[in-house]
XYZ file of N, CA, C and O in Angstrom:
492
model
N 9.705 17.883 11.657
C 9.246 16.596 11.604
C 8.549 16.798 10.680
O 7.774 17.570 10.322
N 8.043 15.288 10.306
C 7.063 15.170 9.229
C 5.310 15.676 9.567
O 5.307 14.478 10.914
N 4.420 14.740 8.866
C 2.965 14.388 8.664
C 3.037 13.809 9.420
O 3.593 13.503 8.657
N 2.027 13.895 10.304
C 1.621 12.294 10.185
C 1.125 11.665 9.144
O 0.660 12.695 7.970
N 0.581 10.559 9.071
C 0.373 9.625 7.666
C -1.598 10.447 8.483
O -2.186 10.145 8.913
N -1.975 10.607 7.151
C -3.572 10.406 7.010
C -4.103 9.375 7.232
O -3.785 7.659 6.331
N -5.198 8.939 8.036
C -5.533 7.931 8.437
C -6.563 7.464 7.375
O -6.982 6.512 6.970
N -7.048 8.574 6.207
C -8.502 8.452 5.242
C -7.471 8.844 3.794
O -8.596 9.107 3.201
N -5.899 8.179 3.736
C -5.471 8.698 2.947
C -5.713 7.261 1.814
O -6.348 7.329 0.402
N -6.658 6.267 2.150
C -6.964 5.053 1.647
C -8.384 5.006 2.091
O -9.083 4.727 2.770
N -9.431 4.723 0.377
C -10.257 4.844 1.215
C -11.261 3.735 1.126
O -10.671 2.137 0.647
N -11.880 3.536 2.548
C -12.476 2.111 3.620
C -13.321 1.560 2.383
O -13.486 0.067 1.659
N -13.831 2.188 1.062
C -14.703 1.775 0.153
C -14.079 1.429 -0.777
O -14.707 0.536 -2.000
N -12.838 1.211 -1.399
C -12.060 0.974 -1.988
C -11.584 -0.051 -2.609
O -9.543 0.438 -2.108
N -11.068 -1.625 -2.228
C -10.916 -2.330 -1.478
C -9.463 -2.660 -2.742
O -9.855 -2.408 -4.345
N -8.016 -2.804 -2.119
C -7.513 -3.312 -2.992
C -8.163 -4.589 -3.923
O -6.652 -4.848 -5.165
N -7.929 -5.571 -3.634
C -8.058 -7.438 -4.392
C -9.601 -6.471 -4.943
O -9.677 -7.620 -5.817
N -9.790 -5.717 -5.785
C -11.001 -5.466 -6.297
C -10.217 -4.804 -7.945
O -10.471 -5.260 -8.985
N -8.988 -4.117 -7.121
C -7.813 -3.788 -9.084
C -6.688 -4.602 -9.742
O -6.767 -5.964 -9.392
N -7.592 -4.951 -10.890
C -7.164 -6.283 -11.597
C -5.177 -5.547 -11.424
O -4.690 -7.535 -11.795
N -4.387 -4.556 -11.610
C -3.569 -4.544 -11.550
C -2.538 -4.462 -10.136
O -2.652 -3.785 -9.649
N -1.581 -4.789 -10.096
C -1.078 -5.220 -8.436
C 0.245 -5.134 -8.929
O 0.710 -6.330 -9.284
N 0.864 -4.690 -7.813
C 2.358 -4.225 -7.838
C 2.830 -5.388 -6.331
O 2.436 -5.191 -4.988
N 3.302 -6.761 -6.697
C 3.733 -7.218 -5.405
C 2.504 -8.134 -4.677
O 1.406 -8.506 -5.033
N 2.405 -7.789 -3.557
C 1.548 -7.988 -2.854
C 0.638 -7.587 -2.598
O 0.061 -5.727 -3.392
N -1.160 -7.635 -1.679
C -2.406 -6.825 -1.954
C -1.868 -5.338 -1.147
O -2.144 -4.028 -1.815
N -0.888 -4.810 -0.313
C -1.102 -4.307 0.663
C 0.431 -4.180 -0.447
O 0.599 -2.446 0.230
N 1.670 -3.921 -1.148
C 3.158 -2.813 -1.280
C 2.066 -1.641 -1.809
O 2.378 -1.244 -1.309
N 2.180 -2.365 -3.025
C 1.339 -0.858 -3.704
C 0.591 0.452 -2.706
O 1.299 1.795 -2.886
N 0.363 -0.040 -2.157
C -0.338 1.567 -0.855
C 1.468 1.515 0.425
O 1.291 2.602 0.563
N 1.554 0.671 0.607
C 2.958 0.490 1.395
C 3.614 1.666 0.444
O 3.853 2.983 0.979
N 3.636 1.351 0.001
C 4.785 2.534 -1.192
C 4.717 3.966 -1.687
O 4.622 4.357 -0.678
N 2.846 3.663 -1.014
C 2.223 5.639 -0.857
C 2.438 6.125 0.124
O 3.242 6.656 0.644
N 2.647 4.614 1.127
C 2.683 5.455 2.858
C 4.063 6.040 2.797
O 4.459 7.317 3.084
N 5.273 5.788 2.162
C 6.580 5.814 2.642
C 7.000 6.890 0.875
O 8.471 7.303 0.844
N 6.148 7.237 0.741
C 6.226 8.183 -0.262
C 6.716 9.500 -0.006
O 7.674 10.318 -0.488
N 6.439 10.176 0.624
C 5.950 11.403 1.719
C 8.199 11.041 2.436
O 8.483 11.990 3.160
N 9.010 10.154 2.791
C 9.570 9.909 3.564
C 9.920 8.749 4.783
O 8.473 8.159 4.542
N 10.470 8.204 6.342
C 11.233 7.477 6.465
C 9.048 7.266 7.560
O 9.801 8.797 7.735
N 9.252 5.974 7.197
C 8.070 5.831 8.732
C 8.388 4.187 9.214
O 8.694 3.765 9.014
N 7.897 4.572 10.669
C 7.728 3.817 11.578
C 6.658 2.589 10.925
O 5.570 2.927 10.880
N 6.860 1.503 11.306
C 5.972 0.355 11.321
C 3.951 0.796 12.405
O 3.606 1.053 11.695
N 4.428 1.278 13.153
C 2.844 1.913 13.927
C 2.032 3.359 12.858
O 1.461 3.060 12.844
N 3.236 3.920 12.541
C 3.108 4.774 11.465
C 2.558 4.280 10.307
O 0.995 5.066 9.878
N 2.887 2.955 9.417
C 2.243 3.106 8.557
C 1.257 1.969 9.047
O 0.218 1.969 7.708
N 0.467 0.683 10.106
C -0.274 0.397 10.293
C -1.901 1.630 10.847
O -2.401 1.757 9.995
N -1.504 2.722 10.575
C -2.930 4.348 10.860
C -3.201 4.116 9.428
O -5.065 3.584 9.474
N -3.200 4.413 7.837
C -3.741 4.326 6.863
C -4.274 3.451 6.047
O -5.445 2.674 6.161
N -3.765 2.018 6.767
C -3.336 0.827 5.877
C -4.517 -0.370 7.230
O -4.261 -1.034 7.755
N -5.612 0.211 7.347
C -6.286 -0.241 8.159
C -7.039 -1.627 7.522
O -7.219 -2.262 6.444
N -7.390 -2.146 8.203
C -7.109 -4.023 8.248
C -6.022 -5.117 7.796
O -6.178 -5.783 7.894
N -4.853 -3.816 7.803
C -4.124 -4.665 7.479
C -3.061 -4.847 9.332
O -3.634 -4.500 10.159
N -3.091 -6.459 9.241
C -2.935 -7.351 10.255
C -0.874 -7.043 10.854
O -0.023 -6.913 9.647
N -0.956 -7.141 11.996
C 0.774 -7.139 11.771
C 1.596 -8.143 11.613
O 2.951 -7.839 10.419
N 1.108 -8.793 10.316
C 2.029 -10.099 10.623
C 1.911 -9.895 9.201
O 3.291 -10.131 8.415
N 0.884 -9.216 8.715
C 1.173 -9.281 6.964
C 0.869 -8.029 6.604
O 2.289 -8.766 5.418
N 1.717 -7.261 7.505
C 3.180 -6.102 7.064
C 3.835 -6.617 7.187
O 4.760 -5.798 6.386
N 4.268 -7.503 8.472
C 6.287 -7.410 7.957
C 6.271 -8.428 6.836
O 7.670 -7.973 7.179
N 5.425 -8.946 6.406
C 5.632 -9.974 5.478
C 5.641 -9.212 4.446
O 6.646 -8.869 3.269
N 5.275 -7.964 3.744
C 5.233 -7.241 3.040
C 5.981 -6.237 3.166
O 7.090 -5.793 1.407
N 6.292 -6.365 4.421
C 7.838 -5.315 4.005
C 9.261 -6.456 4.006
O 10.174 -5.590 2.972
N 8.309 -6.958 3.743
C 9.157 -8.154 3.870
C 10.133 -7.901 2.281
O 10.982 -8.377 2.044
N 9.313 -8.307 2.106
C 9.048 -8.430 0.244
C 8.839 -7.105 0.067
O 10.005 -7.849 -1.652
N 9.029 -6.580 0.152
C 9.374 -5.339 -1.038
C 11.018 -4.406 -0.029
O 11.689 -4.660 -1.244
N 11.331 -5.349 0.631
C 12.968 -4.929 1.171
C 13.715 -6.276 0.542
O 14.691 -6.015 -0.552
N 13.214 -7.053 0.406
C 13.538 -8.747 -0.444
C 14.215 -8.349 -2.178
O 14.708 -8.536 -2.641
N 12.559 -7.941 -2.191
C 12.667 -7.385 -3.967
C 12.989 -5.749 -4.223
O 14.070 -5.007 -5.114
N 14.387 -4.907 -2.956
C 15.148 -3.314 -3.641
C 14.402 -2.418 -2.966
O 14.489 -1.903 -3.144
N 12.798 -2.907 -3.348
C 11.986 -1.487 -3.167
C 11.997 -0.814 -1.496
O 12.365 0.903 -1.762
N 12.038 -1.288 -1.385
C 12.180 -0.588 0.474
C 13.627 -0.676 1.460
O 14.113 -2.308 1.152
N 13.903 0.173 1.669
C 14.866 -0.004 3.946
C 14.789 0.017 4.272
O 13.710 0.604 5.085
N 15.465 -1.059 5.414
C 15.138 -0.983 7.242
C 15.628 -0.567 7.863
O 17.715 -0.851 7.390
N 15.814 0.452 8.374
C 17.031 1.329 9.632
C 16.748 0.749 10.876
O 15.391 1.886 10.984
N 17.469 0.370 11.837
C 17.051 -0.162 12.977
C 18.354 1.406 13.271
O 19.456 1.200 13.569
N 17.613 2.525 14.276
C 18.927 3.348 15.022
C 19.553 2.807 16.136
O 19.708 1.997 16.467
N 21.092 4.004 16.028
C 21.390 3.272 17.251
C 20.693 3.036 18.992
O 21.586 2.540 19.135
N 19.117 3.420 18.898
C 19.010 3.440 20.711
C 18.326 1.838 20.497
O 18.293 1.456 21.428
N 18.330 1.528 19.279
C 17.528 -0.252 18.870
C 16.237 0.144 19.183
O 15.951 -1.234 19.343
N 15.634 1.138 19.658
C 14.751 1.356 19.734
C 13.214 0.947 18.903
O 12.301 1.588 18.761
N 14.353 2.496 18.163
C 13.281 3.012 16.541
C 13.876 2.388 15.102
O 15.189 1.854 14.853
N 12.816 0.993 14.580
C 13.385 1.014 13.102
C 12.104 1.623 11.790
O 11.336 2.110 12.803
N 12.514 2.214 10.988
C 12.171 3.398 10.079
C 12.373 2.232 8.724
O 13.436 1.949 8.107
N 11.272 2.466 8.139
C 11.298 1.320 6.615
C 11.523 3.273 5.540
O 10.044 4.055 6.050
N 11.922 2.530 4.482
C 12.173 4.082 3.438
C 12.507 3.325 2.052
O 11.946 2.594 1.777
N 11.826 3.776 1.026
C 11.717 4.664 0.139
C 12.916 3.941 -0.427
O 13.778 4.755 -0.477
N 13.358 2.389 -1.046
C 15.311 2.715 -1.432
C 14.404 3.772 -3.006
O 13.724 3.945 -3.496
N 15.706 3.838 -4.003
C 15.254 4.580 -5.065
C 15.265 3.665 -6.213
O 14.082 4.602 -6.982
N 14.489 2.195 -6.345
C 14.096 1.673 -7.409
C 12.595 1.149 -7.235
O 12.170 1.583 -7.905
N 12.597 2.136 -5.366
C 11.338 1.955 -4.955
C 10.630 3.202 -5.747
O 9.146 3.673 -5.656
N 11.169 4.154 -5.253
C 10.574 5.444 -5.132
C 10.365 5.903 -7.215
O 9.560 6.240 -7.307
N 10.734 5.068 -7.816
C 10.531 4.755 -9.473
C 9.402 3.674 -9.608
O 8.936 3.734 -10.602
N 9.433 3.308 -8.020
C 7.745 3.056 -8.827
C 6.275 3.772 -8.423
O 5.446 3.529 -8.959
N 6.311 4.725 -7.706
C 5.796 5.793 -7.919
C 5.155 5.836 -8.507
O 3.416 5.741 -8.986
N 5.639 6.963 -10.324
C 5.328 7.322 -10.881
C 3.947 5.692 -11.936
O 2.873 6.223 -12.628
N 4.542 4.466 -11.920
C 4.035 3.322 -12.337
C 2.581 3.259 -11.713
O 1.466 2.902 -12.279
N 2.433 3.908 -10.567
C 1.391 3.296 -9.283
C 0.780 4.219 -9.312
O -1.004 4.564 -9.119
N 1.316 5.693 -9.934
C 0.173 7.183 -9.944
C -0.399 6.534 -11.588
O -2.247 6.451 -11.682
N -0.061 6.036 -11.980
C -0.891 5.367 -13.823
C -2.068 4.051 -13.587
O -3.166 4.077 -13.749
N -1.739 2.693 -12.727
C -2.388 2.398 -12.420
C -3.213 2.989 -11.695
O -4.622 2.592 -11.674
N -3.451 3.861 -10.352
C -4.356 4.394 -10.111
C -5.653 5.809 -10.539
O -6.527 5.961 -10.013
N -5.246 6.125 -11.604
C -5.656 6.787 -12.813
C -6.427 6.430 -13.784
O -7.384 6.557 -13.643
N -6.064 5.162 -14.043
C -6.249 4.686 -15.223
C -8.034 3.429 -14.420
O -8.733 3.549 -14.185
N -7.503 2.701 -12.890
C -8.936 2.630 -12.025
C -9.776 3.480 -11.576
O -11.056 3.509 -11.862
N -9.392 4.931 -11.915
C -10.171 5.859 -11.363
C -11.204 6.319 -12.662
O -12.267 5.948 -12.573
N -9.895 5.869 -14.427
C -11.398 6.062 -15.120
C -11.458 5.380 -15.248
O -12.374 4.789 -16.362
N -11.128 4.694 -15.136
C -12.809 2.352 -15.229
C -12.871 1.523 -14.316
O -14.112 1.142 -14.456
N -12.725 2.412 -12.978
C -13.655 2.199 -12.221
C -15.158 1.151 -11.958
O -15.870 1.035 -10.969
N -16.185 2.176 -12.526
C -17.291 1.776 -12.353
C -17.255 0.286 -14.031
O -17.721 -0.633 -12.754
N -16.747 0.362 -14.376
C -16.529 -0.781 -14.690
C -15.751 -1.855 -14.801
O -16.358 -3.100 -14.498
N -15.668 -1.725 -13.239
C -14.450 -2.358 -12.498
C -15.923 -2.892 -12.132
O -16.021 -4.373 -11.298
N -16.788 -2.416 -10.856
C -17.091 -3.097 -10.046
C -18.564 -3.547 -10.551
O -19.201 -4.210 -10.086
N -18.763 -2.853 -12.297
C -20.182 -3.870 -12.729
C -19.618 -5.101 -13.171
O -20.293 -6.025 -12.903
N -18.606 -5.561 -13.058
C -17.828 -6.164 -14.349
C -17.807 -7.199 -12.467
O -17.836 -8.535 -12.830
N -17.569 -7.035 -11.170
C -16.813 -7.741 -10.522
C -18.535 -8.186 -10.044
O -19.115 -9.236 -9.761
N -19.783 -7.340 -10.094
C -20.779 -7.127 -9.683
C -21.528 -8.712 -10.561
O -22.343 -9.347 -9.584
N -21.237 -8.362 -11.216
C -21.991 -9.323 -12.603
C -21.698 -11.188 -12.392
O -21.998 -12.030 -12.063
N -20.282 -10.942 -12.044
C -19.608 -12.382 -11.650
C -19.747 -12.728 -10.289
O -19.989 -14.043 -10.404
N -20.281 -12.024 -9.704
C -20.816 -12.488 -8.343
C -22.272 -12.784 -8.662
O -22.775 -14.093 -8.001
N -22.878 -12.199 -8.818
C -24.515 -13.051 -8.955
C -24.489 -13.533 -10.258
O -25.296 -14.744 -9.535
N -23.827 -13.812 -11.247
C -23.115 -15.037 -11.994
C -23.346 -15.989 -10.942
O -23.732 -17.709 -10.955
N -22.470 -16.019 -9.649
C -21.634 -17.344 -9.143
C -23.171 -17.425 -8.899
O -22.932 -18.748 -8.192
N -24.385 -16.249 -7.894
C -24.948 -16.851 -6.763
C -25.919 -17.644 -7.679
O -26.675 -18.324 -6.292
N -26.759 -16.472 -9.360
C -27.547 -17.101 -9.029
C -27.651 -18.268 -10.427
O -28.128 -20.136 -10.355
């Protein structure tokens, strides 16, 4: 039996919309991260992806499936559906790791730029 996803695997003060480099939609990179350890059910994905609605998660999963990054398996009982990275999706892990490392190295600069832009618009 695999470990459940850590509900705190994504820092709530680290919004994905701050990241200037995006893979797919706002949630795609985080979904790929959630699937890195193996197949997951829809309800499992919602645990660490706080703030995502069922509708948006469905749209993101469909987009990832359309792009060949995620496969969807309906099990024989028809009651269980799992999502899993395809080999193509798994090949995204290394670039995502690089983007995350870059963001960590430049986080303060990103925050400063965002705050300056917000201040300029308000002022």
